Short mmCIF file of C-alpha atoms and ligand atoms in Angstrom, two decimals:
data_model
loop_
_atom_site.label_atom_id
_atom_site.label_comp_id
_atom_site.label_asym_id
_atom_site.label_seq_id
_atom_site.Cartn_x
_atom_site.Cartn_y
_atom_site.Cartn_z
CA UNK A 1 0.00 0.00 0.00
CA UNK A 2 1.21 3.49 -0.80
CA UNK A 3 1.42 5.59 2.32
CA UNK A 4 1.22 9.28 3.04
CA UNK A 5 4.19 11.12 4.39
CA UNK A 6 3.20 12.62 7.73
CA UNK A 7 5.10 15.57 9.14
CA UNK A 8 4.89 16.01 12.89
CA UNK A 9 6.69 18.42 15.19
CA UNK A 10 6.22 21.17 17.73
CA UNK A 11 4.86 24.55 16.57
CA UNK A 12 7.51 26.49 14.68
CA UNK A 13 9.62 23.50 13.65
CA UNK A 14 8.90 24.20 9.97
CA UNK A 15 6.24 21.62 9.09
CA UNK A 16 4.27 23.81 6.69
CA UNK A 17 7.27 25.15 4.77
CA UNK A 18 8.98 21.76 4.57
CA UNK A 19 5.71 19.98 3.71
CA UNK A 20 5.02 22.33 0.81
CA UNK A 21 8.55 21.86 -0.53
CA UNK A 22 8.32 18.05 -0.32
CA UNK A 23 4.97 18.01 -2.10
CA UNK A 24 6.33 20.22 -4.85
CA UNK A 25 9.44 18.12 -5.39
CA UNK A 26 7.63 14.79 -5.35
CA UNK A 27 4.59 16.03 -7.28
CA UNK A 28 2.19 14.73 -4.70
CA UNK A 29 -0.61 16.70 -3.04
CA UNK A 30 -0.15 18.37 0.31
CA UNK A 31 -2.79 18.56 2.98
CA UNK A 32 -2.43 20.67 6.09
CA UNK A 33 -4.58 19.18 8.84
CA UNK A 34 -5.21 22.55 10.52
CA UNK A 35 -6.35 24.07 7.21
CA UNK A 36 -8.57 21.06 6.63
CA UNK A 37 -10.13 21.52 10.09
CA UNK A 38 -10.72 25.24 9.40
CA UNK A 39 -12.40 24.43 6.09
CA UNK A 40 -14.58 21.72 7.53
CA UNK A 41 -15.60 23.68 10.64
CA UNK A 42 -15.89 27.06 8.86
CA UNK A 43 -13.97 28.66 11.73
CA UNK A 44 -10.34 29.54 12.29
CA UNK A 45 -8.31 27.69 14.94
CA UNK A 46 -8.42 30.46 17.60
CA UNK A 47 -12.21 30.67 17.21
CA UNK A 48 -12.62 26.90 17.57
CA UNK A 49 -10.54 26.99 20.78
CA UNK A 50 -12.44 30.04 22.09
CA UNK A 51 -15.93 28.72 21.27
CA UNK A 52 -15.58 25.02 21.95
CA UNK A 53 -12.35 24.50 23.91
CA UNK A 54 -9.22 22.45 23.41
CA UNK A 55 -10.89 19.11 24.17
CA UNK A 56 -13.33 19.61 21.28
CA UNK A 57 -10.45 20.62 19.00
CA UNK A 58 -8.57 17.42 19.92
CA UNK A 59 -11.65 15.33 19.19
CA UNK A 60 -12.14 16.73 15.71
CA UNK A 61 -8.40 16.69 15.07
CA UNK A 62 -8.46 12.91 15.60
CA UNK A 63 -11.56 12.47 13.44
CA UNK A 64 -10.12 14.45 10.52
CA UNK A 65 -6.69 12.85 10.89
CA UNK A 66 -8.34 9.46 10.54
CA UNK A 67 -10.33 10.64 7.54
CA UNK A 68 -7.32 11.91 5.59
CA UNK A 69 -5.03 9.05 6.53
CA UNK A 70 -7.50 6.37 5.55
CA UNK A 71 -8.97 7.74 2.32
CA UNK A 72 -6.37 5.96 0.19
CA UNK A 73 -4.87 9.13 -1.29
CA UNK A 74 -1.10 9.29 -0.74
CA UNK A 75 0.00 12.83 0.08
CA UNK A 76 2.12 14.92 2.35
CA UNK A 77 0.13 15.58 5.50
CA UNK A 78 1.32 18.37 7.77
CA UNK A 79 -0.14 18.22 11.26
CA UNK A 80 -0.62 20.59 14.17
CA UNK A 81 1.99 20.37 16.93
CA UNK A 82 -0.46 18.82 19.38
CA UNK A 83 -1.50 15.90 17.20
CA UNK A 84 0.93 13.68 19.11
CA UNK A 85 -0.89 14.19 22.41
CA UNK A 86 -3.30 11.31 21.83
CA UNK A 87 -1.97 7.80 21.69
CA UNK A 88 -4.72 6.97 19.20
CA UNK A 89 -3.29 9.59 16.82
CA UNK A 90 0.27 8.35 17.25
CA UNK A 91 -0.86 4.82 16.40
CA UNK A 92 -2.91 6.00 13.42
CA UNK A 93 0.05 7.93 12.01
CA UNK A 94 2.63 5.21 12.52
CA UNK A 95 0.36 2.52 11.06
CA UNK A 96 -0.83 4.51 8.07
CA UNK A 97 1.96 6.92 7.27
CA UNK A 98 5.65 7.42 6.96
CA UNK A 99 6.27 9.68 9.92
CA UNK A 100 8.89 12.39 9.90
CA UNK A 101 9.43 14.54 12.99
CA UNK A 102 10.86 18.01 12.55
CA UNK A 103 12.69 19.39 15.56
CA UNK A 104 14.17 22.73 16.53
CA UNK A 105 15.77 24.24 19.61
CA UNK A 106 13.48 26.18 21.95
CA UNK A 107 15.21 29.48 20.99
CA UNK A 108 14.58 28.79 17.29
CA UNK A 109 10.94 27.93 17.95
CA UNK A 110 10.41 31.07 20.03
CA UNK A 111 12.02 33.21 17.35
CA UNK A 112 9.80 31.68 14.64
CA UNK A 113 6.47 31.88 16.49
CA UNK A 114 6.78 35.00 18.61
CA UNK A 115 4.76 37.30 16.34
CA UNK A 116 2.06 34.76 15.56
CA UNK A 117 -1.44 35.50 16.83
CA UNK A 118 -2.98 32.39 15.32
CA UNK A 119 -1.83 29.90 17.93
CA UNK A 120 -4.18 29.93 20.93
CA UNK A 121 -1.86 27.83 23.10
CA UNK A 122 0.89 30.44 22.89
CA UNK A 123 -1.14 33.45 23.93
CA UNK A 124 -0.10 35.20 27.13
CA UNK A 125 3.68 34.91 27.07
CA UNK A 126 5.17 33.02 24.15
CA UNK A 127 8.51 32.13 25.76
CA UNK A 128 7.01 30.66 28.87
CA UNK A 129 4.29 28.84 26.97
CA UNK A 130 6.78 27.28 24.55
CA UNK A 131 8.97 26.01 27.40
CA UNK A 132 5.99 24.66 29.33
CA UNK A 133 4.48 22.88 26.33
CA UNK A 134 7.84 21.47 25.22
CA UNK A 135 8.25 19.99 28.69
CA UNK A 136 4.74 18.56 28.71
CA UNK A 137 5.31 17.01 25.28
CA UNK A 138 8.79 15.68 25.92
CA UNK A 139 9.28 12.39 24.11
CA UNK A 140 5.95 12.49 22.29
CA UNK A 141 7.50 13.20 18.89
CA UNK A 142 10.12 10.46 19.27
CA UNK A 143 8.02 7.67 17.75
CA UNK A 144 8.74 8.94 14.23
CA UNK A 145 11.57 6.88 12.70
CA UNK A 146 12.91 9.91 10.84
CA UNK A 147 13.95 12.92 12.97
CA UNK A 148 15.17 16.08 11.27
CA UNK A 149 16.52 19.17 12.99
CA UNK A 150 15.63 22.33 11.06
CA UNK A 151 17.61 24.97 12.97
CA UNK A 152 19.63 27.22 10.69
CA UNK A 153 19.13 24.98 7.65
CA UNK A 154 18.02 25.99 4.18
CA UNK A 155 15.05 24.16 2.77
CA UNK A 156 17.23 22.31 0.23
CA UNK A 157 19.49 20.99 2.96
CA UNK A 158 16.48 19.69 4.87
CA UNK A 159 15.10 17.99 1.75
CA UNK A 160 18.45 16.41 0.93
CA UNK A 161 18.68 15.02 4.43
CA UNK A 162 15.14 13.74 4.20
CA UNK A 163 15.72 11.99 0.84
CA UNK A 164 18.59 10.06 2.38
CA UNK A 165 16.18 8.57 4.92
CA UNK A 166 13.25 7.88 2.66
CA UNK A 167 12.29 4.65 1.00
CA UNK A 168 10.64 6.05 -2.13
CA UNK A 169 9.06 2.69 -2.98
CA UNK A 170 6.75 3.17 -0.02
CA UNK A 171 5.81 6.65 -1.05
CA UNK A 172 5.30 6.91 -4.76
CA UNK A 173 2.52 5.31 -6.72
C1 S3P B 1 -1.23 23.28 18.25
C2 S3P B 1 -0.53 23.61 17.12
C3 S3P B 1 -1.11 24.34 16.00
C4 S3P B 1 -2.63 24.10 15.97
C5 S3P B 1 -3.25 24.43 17.27
C6 S3P B 1 -2.69 23.58 18.42
C7 S3P B 1 -0.56 22.56 19.34
O1 S3P B 1 -0.52 23.92 14.76
O2 S3P B 1 -2.92 22.77 15.62
O3 S3P B 1 -3.04 25.79 17.52
O4 S3P B 1 -1.25 22.04 20.24
O5 S3P B 1 0.70 22.47 19.31
P1 S3P B 1 1.00 24.29 14.33
O6 S3P B 1 1.91 23.28 14.94
O7 S3P B 1 0.96 24.18 12.85
O8 S3P B 1 1.26 25.67 14.81
#
């Protein structure tokens, strides 16, 4: 079976940028799970959190993750940083995708996300929130067999490193 490539990683590790570049190079579609959720719910992520709470967001995140992983279309799926919180999601991704974790140092993450107003979990003190969440999520991204640090790297360097880890037979139709 041809699998999707699933990019996981904390906020600000570069999933969206790297995911778009991979999709372009491999000529396969890209799907961003957060964008998919926004489209399906007709609300942006901060509004979903504000109106319905994080627990609701996690529930629909799992439902839509399942939907896009199991529809038989191989693609690059970029996920939200918290998708690893549920064991069910981790199992779904490992069983139905080729999982790649992007990583970055806390300073890099803070630098990349500090001006962003679209991430409800970082409101009220980005630095402190990043450190707290990183601690809470320690180890949760480790299940991915491919781990790529993105600090200070150009997109082409990241792709080159990724290609060296990938078994293209699994990926391409
Ligand atoms: C979240 C990360 C966000 C988004 C939501 C929750 C998280 O996605 O899913 O705000 O819990 O880490 P990005 O990782 O793309 O910022």
